[in-house]
Amino acid sequence: MEEKKVIVVGGGITGLATAFYLQKEARDKQLPIKVKLIEASDRLGGVISTEKRDGFVIERGPDSIIARKKSATRLIEEVGLKDKIISNTAGKSYIYARGKLHTMPEGSFMGIPTKVTPFALSGLFSPLGKLRAAGDFILPKGTPKADQSLGAFFRHRLGDEVVDNLIDPLLSGIYAGDIDELSLMALFPNFYDIEQKHRSLVIGLNKSMPKPPKTAKKPGSKKGMFISLSTGLEELIHRLEARLEEGTVMKETAVKRVLKTGNTYQVQLETGDVEAADSVVITTDHFHAQQMLSQYAFMEDFKKMPSNSVANVALAFPKSAIEKDIDGTGFLVSRNSDFRITACTWTHKKWPGTSPEDMALLRCYVGKPDDQEAVDLSDEEIVEIVLRDLNKTMNITAKPIFHVITRWRKAMPQYTVGHLERIARVKKQLGHELPGVYLAGGSFEGVGIPGCIDQAEAAVEKVISHLS
Ligand code: FAD
């Protein structure tokens, strides 16, 4: 086969993993494939960004990778970072609701009870709220639907209180979205299947959840379900960059358009230059992807696909400044509370070793779906809001030693009702009209880091099959 050129657009984790695995496959299978990765900004990593300061490792974006999904661990090991993997402390976590902090009820899986007693005893819900949740045992299953919102589905089964005080805060922490807009089938199709099969979510979950193997955890084991890197997640980005063949990466170069010319493509850059390619993997957010292919009507859907903004606010204190220290790793905030923060992680407890011994690092988020303007406030205003909310639960007397605020504008893509159908339609049209052009990344088929790496691996397979 004559040499083929693949252009990967975007250098976040999806683009980097795509370029890395493409080059690996090409080497292993001796395929004459040249890869170029084009990134608009002056750094790689996209939303993965770590700041190191005064002995703290501060994640400006993601901080946790779910350990159960193996593609991320595999990639981390592949680039030689196995010895840097750390696990979170499985401490207590809390929800702020009905005016105070409540321990997360034991046995809840994404907010759905799998044990009745901890729910019955929890102060998170009123007696009426609990009674309504028990409706799950008797209510008939919902009528089969192609899709529905997470909110509609869970409200029907468990009632508003369980949704607003538990499920919504847990899901908002991941998707930063409105539970009444997000798609059940794109995010948790397994819950729909459970309802259709077992009627009751509580009974169905108990029946279908794999029982932990007896040897899985030593008694007293404090390891949680997430992993990270002791030196910060950006280390994975640096390692990937270093493992790419020389001359692969082009930074500070935005792609403007992708045009089809016969069986190949022209990738037009903002600089006015043009790069020819036999295959193109677009790993940017959906807004930029739409602009690159704006001549195609089937990409119009992405103009309407929403993305939310959040600000990540890290505050450093001496431990002595936290007068009311609470045992645990952090708290989430219920939908109806008067807080403007949505979550707070006690990072020094969740990730021991990432703060100096006598220091505390609190990492909070602002920017509820109905409070997007919070992200645009000044640093001083944001710090004031965060401290005011924190002081309702923790009693912090001092000002932070420093703060690091990162505003992520339109960086949380929203998989709203109908998402799977829209993606399937776009992929089908892409296949017809632009064979060899693929979309991958957080906007499309999985928002978490492992989901992005899975998409990168799938794109590599498709590119190789297309080229051969
Ligand atoms: P991005 O990281 O957005 O990268 C896209 C890249 O494309 C960027 O570098 C951008 O500059 C570039 N680009 C854009 N336009 C162009 C253009 N025209 N030409 C060239 N390049 C372009 N996931 C988890 O698993 N765990 C977490 O704890 C977690 N926390 C998160 C916290 C925050 C604040 C955010 C925003 C996300 C979080 N996520 C988390 C989700 C996860 O981090 C992202 O889904 C994932 O990193 C997205 O990677 P990506 O490569 O698809 O996109």
XYZ file of C-alpha atoms and ligand atoms in Angstrom:
521
model
C 0.000 0.000 0.000
C 1.304 3.490 -0.810
C 1.785 5.915 2.083
C -1.492 7.257 3.476
C -1.927 10.346 5.576
C -4.317 10.675 8.513
C -5.102 14.012 10.121
C -6.332 14.059 13.692
C -8.014 17.368 14.535
C -7.784 18.372 18.218
C -5.213 17.415 20.829
C -7.324 16.589 23.884
C -7.215 13.059 25.294
C -9.284 11.747 22.363
C -7.017 13.189 19.677
C -3.845 12.168 21.476
C -5.044 8.614 22.098
C -6.130 8.373 18.441
C -2.728 9.521 17.155
C -0.874 7.310 19.642
C -2.794 4.116 18.838
C -2.729 4.830 15.097
C 1.054 5.082 15.114
C 1.305 1.970 17.280
C -0.923 -0.041 14.931
C 0.966 1.241 11.901
C 4.286 0.165 13.468
C 2.971 -3.210 14.654
C 1.327 -4.051 11.331
C 3.958 -2.282 9.221
C 1.383 -0.075 7.549
C 2.701 2.996 5.706
C 0.524 5.512 7.577
C 1.635 9.037 8.425
C -0.243 10.783 11.230
C -0.529 14.502 11.866
C -2.312 15.938 14.897
C -3.464 19.542 14.568
C -4.326 21.501 17.713
C -5.670 25.054 17.865
C -4.191 26.088 21.210
C -0.573 26.293 22.344
C -0.886 23.201 24.557
C -2.213 19.685 24.309
C -4.663 18.089 26.745
C -7.850 20.094 26.133
C -9.762 20.083 29.408
C -7.154 17.913 31.142
C -4.945 20.451 32.881
C -2.913 20.201 36.085
C -1.346 23.069 37.973
C 1.498 22.393 40.400
C 1.974 25.021 43.027
C 3.615 25.196 46.486
C 3.568 21.404 46.835
C -0.070 21.044 45.674
C -1.171 19.062 42.624
C -4.270 20.945 41.470
C -6.550 19.566 38.776
C -8.154 22.411 36.845
C -10.381 19.977 34.925
C -11.019 16.275 35.483
C -9.536 14.689 38.600
C -10.877 11.132 38.615
C -10.979 8.242 36.204
C -13.456 5.490 36.895
C -11.311 2.411 37.522
C -13.900 -0.115 36.309
C -13.514 1.049 32.691
C -10.200 -0.372 31.593
C -9.244 1.660 28.511
C -7.753 4.501 30.556
C -5.681 2.222 32.803
C -4.451 0.390 29.713
C -3.334 3.646 28.094
C -1.700 4.882 31.299
C 0.253 1.625 31.556
C 1.104 1.669 27.876
C 2.922 5.006 28.252
C 4.828 3.814 31.326
C 2.882 5.546 34.101
C 1.713 2.459 36.025
C 3.799 3.409 39.072
C 2.076 6.816 39.222
C -1.473 5.418 39.509
C -3.188 6.339 42.759
C -6.637 5.387 44.073
C -8.998 7.736 45.846
C -9.786 7.272 49.511
C -13.202 5.681 49.851
C -14.301 8.079 52.563
C -17.755 9.216 53.487
C -19.451 11.609 51.128
C -22.359 13.895 51.823
C -25.259 15.697 50.225
C -26.325 19.154 51.333
C -30.136 19.152 51.345
C -32.970 20.357 53.547
C -30.575 22.803 55.236
C -27.771 20.462 56.298
C -25.250 17.814 55.300
C -26.472 14.215 55.153
C -24.312 11.141 54.719
C -24.860 9.494 51.349
C -27.212 6.578 52.118
C -25.287 3.322 52.094
C -26.072 1.064 49.157
C -27.153 3.750 46.720
C -26.109 3.164 43.151
C -26.194 6.452 41.237
C -28.784 7.483 43.815
C -30.977 4.428 43.432
C -31.417 2.512 46.661
C -30.230 -1.074 46.698
C -30.758 -1.365 50.462
C -33.976 -0.197 52.053
C -32.913 0.511 55.670
C -30.277 3.235 55.034
C -32.847 5.064 52.889
C -35.615 4.644 55.421
C -33.340 6.097 58.107
C -31.824 8.915 56.010
C -32.680 12.519 56.850
C -32.254 13.392 53.151
C -35.935 12.738 52.504
C -39.169 13.594 54.279
C -41.482 10.750 55.412
C -43.678 11.515 52.421
C -40.669 11.465 50.095
C -39.733 8.021 51.414
C -43.262 6.743 51.000
C -43.276 7.986 47.418
C -39.917 6.293 46.735
C -41.389 3.006 47.993
C -43.836 3.351 45.097
C -41.043 1.814 43.004
C -42.009 -1.587 44.428
C -45.585 -1.414 43.188
C -45.741 0.963 40.228
C -46.138 -0.712 36.828
C -43.256 -0.404 34.395
C -43.304 2.594 32.089
C -44.617 2.218 28.544
C -41.742 1.372 26.176
C -40.184 4.536 24.715
C -37.348 5.226 22.296
C -35.965 7.758 24.797
C -37.030 9.962 27.701
C -35.325 12.301 30.138
C -33.479 10.910 33.139
C -35.663 13.152 35.280
C -38.977 11.854 33.866
C -37.838 8.264 34.269
C -36.571 8.550 37.858
C -39.387 10.848 38.995
C -41.916 8.271 37.802
C -40.218 5.453 39.677
C -38.914 7.118 42.856
C -40.599 10.519 43.142
C -39.291 14.088 43.120
C -37.479 14.091 46.454
C -35.124 11.206 45.674
C -34.432 12.802 42.300
C -33.862 16.357 43.566
C -31.960 15.463 46.758
C -29.871 12.550 45.563
C -29.944 11.452 41.931
C -29.735 14.957 40.451
C -26.738 16.080 42.565
C -24.878 12.856 41.718
C -25.540 13.144 37.993
C -24.989 16.912 37.885
C -21.544 16.265 39.338
C -20.740 14.272 36.215
C -22.737 15.931 33.450
C -23.302 19.465 34.784
C -26.710 19.310 33.184
C -30.420 19.445 33.836
C -31.660 15.979 34.707
C -35.019 16.814 33.114
C -33.303 17.361 29.754
C -30.630 14.631 29.711
C -31.209 11.406 27.800
C -31.821 8.168 29.662
C -30.856 6.032 26.684
C -27.593 7.888 25.985
C -26.426 7.916 29.610
C -28.048 5.040 31.515
C -29.788 2.642 29.109
C -29.232 -0.149 31.648
C -31.754 1.465 34.033
C -34.385 1.400 31.300
C -33.624 -2.263 30.618
C -33.879 -3.040 34.327
C -37.273 -1.348 34.562
C -38.582 -3.139 31.486
C -37.361 -6.492 32.804
C -37.968 -6.260 36.553
C -40.438 -3.348 36.843
C -38.924 -2.158 40.135
C -35.517 -0.462 39.882
C -34.639 -1.392 43.459
C -35.441 -5.076 42.987
C -33.945 -5.141 39.482
C -30.696 -3.508 40.543
C -30.310 -5.952 43.405
C -30.815 -8.847 41.011
C -28.633 -7.563 38.206
C -25.705 -5.950 39.997
C -22.686 -8.258 40.051
C -21.941 -9.306 43.611
C -18.437 -8.195 44.598
C -16.101 -11.181 44.656
C -15.304 -12.220 48.223
C -11.614 -11.616 47.657
C -12.028 -8.217 45.994
C -11.452 -6.014 49.009
C -9.641 -6.628 52.225
C -11.732 -5.627 55.204
C -11.042 -2.015 56.059
C -9.713 -1.344 52.545
C -9.991 2.397 51.909
C -9.516 2.238 48.133
C -12.231 3.947 46.165
C -13.577 3.352 42.689
C -11.484 6.027 40.952
C -7.884 6.365 39.908
C -5.676 9.323 39.097
C -1.942 10.004 38.753
C 0.149 11.121 41.717
C 1.724 13.802 39.537
C -1.601 14.901 38.042
C -3.584 13.779 35.012
C -1.710 16.138 32.694
C 1.263 13.795 33.058
C -0.654 11.381 30.797
C -0.858 14.145 28.194
C 2.884 14.884 28.390
C 3.722 11.179 28.121
C 1.467 10.709 25.121
C 2.955 13.756 23.426
C 6.472 12.455 24.060
C 5.544 9.033 22.620
C 4.264 10.439 19.332
C 6.696 10.283 16.436
C 8.672 13.438 15.821
C 6.883 16.024 13.730
C 3.404 14.597 14.450
C 2.024 17.543 16.412
C 1.181 20.957 15.023
C 0.080 23.386 17.775
C -1.404 26.881 17.554
C -3.053 25.885 14.298
C -6.832 25.807 14.093
C -8.572 23.756 11.445
C -11.147 25.808 9.597
C -12.705 23.412 7.157
C -12.551 19.862 5.880
C -13.312 19.541 2.162
C -13.752 16.435 0.062
C -11.748 16.287 -3.152
C -12.389 13.000 -4.980
C -11.324 10.202 -2.674
C -9.183 12.380 -0.439
C -9.632 15.408 1.807
C -8.287 18.905 2.077
C -7.934 20.184 5.596
C -7.950 23.968 5.477
C -6.134 25.723 8.296
C -6.806 29.169 9.781
C -3.347 30.140 8.527
C -4.556 29.697 4.947
C -2.445 26.562 4.460
C -3.993 23.317 3.319
C -3.066 19.785 4.415
C -4.077 16.828 2.262
C -5.367 13.697 3.989
C -6.712 10.260 3.147
C -8.636 10.088 6.401
C -9.578 12.659 9.063
C -10.544 12.080 12.694
C -12.246 15.135 14.206
C -11.928 15.096 17.994
C -12.956 18.657 18.819
C -16.206 19.635 20.524
C -19.334 19.435 18.364
C -19.509 23.204 17.724
C -16.110 23.269 16.036
C -16.792 19.983 14.251
C -19.969 21.509 12.810
C -18.070 24.574 11.614
C -15.456 22.407 9.875
C -18.204 20.567 7.999
C -20.749 23.397 7.812
C -21.416 22.727 4.101
C -23.229 19.540 5.179
C -26.814 20.006 6.363
C -26.678 16.810 8.446
C -24.194 18.543 10.801
C -26.780 21.251 11.652
C -28.032 19.246 14.652
C -24.776 20.042 16.460
C -25.529 23.777 16.313
C -28.466 23.104 18.621
C -26.759 20.585 20.913
C -26.208 22.470 24.176
C -23.030 22.602 26.260
C -22.876 23.976 29.774
C -20.194 26.049 31.432
C -18.691 25.490 34.879
C -15.939 27.099 36.918
C -13.595 24.957 38.937
C -12.483 26.770 42.082
C -9.535 25.418 44.082
C -8.849 27.042 47.440
C -5.768 26.301 49.564
C -5.835 26.669 53.361
C -3.728 25.606 56.287
C -5.635 22.691 57.873
C -5.913 24.735 61.066
C -8.185 27.245 59.275
C -10.933 24.645 58.905
C -12.544 24.848 62.317
C -15.290 22.341 61.678
C -13.513 19.492 59.952
C -15.821 16.742 58.688
C -14.797 13.128 58.211
C -15.095 12.334 54.520
C -14.041 13.336 51.024
C -16.602 15.969 50.088
C -20.194 16.866 49.427
C -22.678 17.483 46.648
C -25.483 20.000 46.749
C -29.158 19.210 46.199
C -31.004 20.859 43.360
C -33.334 22.959 45.513
C -30.844 24.275 48.057
C -29.860 27.945 48.174
C -26.160 27.145 47.518
C -24.493 28.430 44.371
C -21.694 25.854 44.548
C -22.712 22.459 43.180
C -20.036 20.330 44.813
C -16.976 20.479 47.011
C -14.190 17.908 47.126
C -11.867 17.823 50.124
C -9.040 17.040 47.750
C -6.391 16.597 50.432
C -8.524 13.756 51.836
C -9.761 12.250 48.579
C -6.282 12.177 47.028
C -3.762 11.942 49.890
C -0.296 13.055 48.803
C -1.526 15.791 46.466
C -1.357 18.522 49.153
C 1.396 19.309 51.679
C 0.852 17.498 55.017
C -0.453 20.498 56.975
C -2.522 21.938 54.130
C -6.071 21.489 52.844
C -7.206 21.921 49.254
C -10.925 22.424 48.677
C -12.088 22.099 45.100
C -15.558 23.413 44.324
C -17.687 23.957 41.252
C -20.038 26.802 40.399
C -22.323 27.031 37.358
C -25.606 25.153 37.867
C -27.530 24.750 34.595
C -29.792 27.634 35.719
C -26.897 29.711 37.106
C -24.528 29.829 34.139
C -23.763 33.496 34.763
C -21.823 32.508 37.926
C -18.991 31.370 35.657
C -18.508 34.902 34.333
C -18.202 36.614 37.709
C -14.835 38.012 38.748
C -12.392 35.857 40.710
C -13.127 37.872 43.861
C -16.876 37.393 43.490
C -16.528 33.665 42.860
C -14.250 33.189 45.892
C -16.741 35.113 48.023
C -19.663 32.951 46.855
C -17.725 29.756 47.475
C -16.573 30.803 50.953
C -20.076 31.884 51.887
C -21.471 28.478 50.930
C -18.613 26.560 52.526
C -19.112 28.432 55.754
C -22.664 27.176 55.979
C -21.206 23.727 56.591
C -17.525 23.922 57.529
C -16.744 27.077 59.469
C -13.598 28.336 57.775
C -12.143 31.337 59.520
C -9.235 32.381 57.307
C -8.951 33.634 53.756
C -7.424 31.068 51.352
C -3.636 31.203 50.904
C -4.327 31.198 47.203
C -7.065 30.305 44.753
C -6.982 28.826 41.274
C -10.127 29.441 39.233
C -10.636 27.804 35.864
C -13.596 28.761 33.747
C -14.674 26.026 31.361
C -16.994 27.717 28.914
C -19.326 25.455 26.965
C -17.104 22.525 27.889
C -19.753 20.155 29.260
C -21.646 18.747 26.236
C -25.230 17.826 27.017
C -26.554 14.513 25.760
C -30.185 15.557 25.713
C -33.182 13.345 24.868
C -32.723 11.919 21.362
C -28.900 12.140 21.467
C -28.272 8.543 20.337
C -30.602 8.911 17.397
C -28.963 12.197 16.333
C -25.472 10.700 16.570
C -26.535 7.600 14.619
C -28.001 9.839 11.885
C -24.833 11.950 11.625
C -22.589 8.878 11.552
C -24.664 7.318 8.794
C -24.540 10.488 6.696
C -20.807 10.876 7.321
C -20.310 7.317 6.113
C -22.244 8.085 2.894
C -20.891 11.508 2.085
C -17.449 11.623 3.687
C -16.055 8.086 3.912
C -12.869 8.124 5.965
C -13.960 11.082 8.136
C -14.838 10.197 11.730
C -16.019 12.013 14.841
C -14.762 11.020 18.289
C -14.636 12.659 21.716
C -16.570 13.992 24.654
C -19.332 15.563 22.541
C -20.315 12.362 20.820
C -20.305 8.913 22.410
C -19.155 9.181 26.009
C -18.197 12.156 28.161
C -15.712 10.572 30.578
C -12.021 10.050 29.925
C -12.348 6.254 29.431
C -15.279 6.867 27.056
C -13.087 9.227 25.021
C -10.261 6.685 24.865
C -12.741 3.975 23.776
C -13.850 6.256 20.952
C -10.229 6.893 19.972
C -9.569 3.161 19.766
C -12.733 2.638 17.712
C -11.695 5.472 15.353
C -8.270 3.878 14.848
C -9.910 0.605 13.811
C -12.199 2.411 11.370
C -9.365 4.462 9.856
C -7.203 1.392 9.305
C -10.043 -0.553 7.787
C -10.874 2.434 5.529
C -7.277 2.833 4.364
C -6.754 -0.818 3.663
P -11.177 18.277 24.662
O -10.399 17.994 25.876
O -12.170 19.377 24.682
O -10.138 18.522 23.485
C -10.530 19.036 22.241
C -9.336 19.773 21.651
O -9.685 20.255 20.359
C -8.906 20.999 22.472
O -7.552 20.891 22.795
C -9.202 22.170 21.551
O -8.289 23.247 21.696
C -9.063 21.523 20.184
N -9.756 22.253 19.105
C -10.975 22.858 19.157
N -11.246 23.424 17.971
C -10.195 23.163 17.148
C -9.900 23.478 15.784
N -10.744 24.182 15.024
N -8.732 23.039 15.261
C -7.865 22.316 16.014
N -8.086 22.006 17.305
C -9.245 22.414 17.865
N -14.119 13.001 32.882
C -13.744 12.012 33.727
O -13.614 10.855 33.293
N -13.486 12.282 35.049
C -13.597 13.536 35.579
O -13.298 13.741 36.763
C -14.038 14.584 34.726
N -14.145 15.852 35.183
C -14.348 16.881 34.307
C -14.299 18.191 34.761
C -14.448 19.243 33.872
C -14.383 20.660 34.375
C -14.658 18.980 32.483
C -14.798 20.124 31.504
C -14.727 17.686 32.022
C -14.559 16.620 32.921
N -14.591 15.288 32.487
C -14.259 14.268 33.350
C -14.850 14.956 31.070
C -13.555 14.683 30.304
O -12.487 15.373 30.881
C -13.704 15.122 28.861
O -14.848 14.523 28.288
C -12.529 14.727 27.986
O -11.304 15.091 28.575
C -12.727 15.382 26.635
O -11.621 15.122 25.826
P -11.669 15.450 24.274
O -10.332 15.133 23.710
O -12.834 14.754 23.646
O -12.003 17.013 24.181
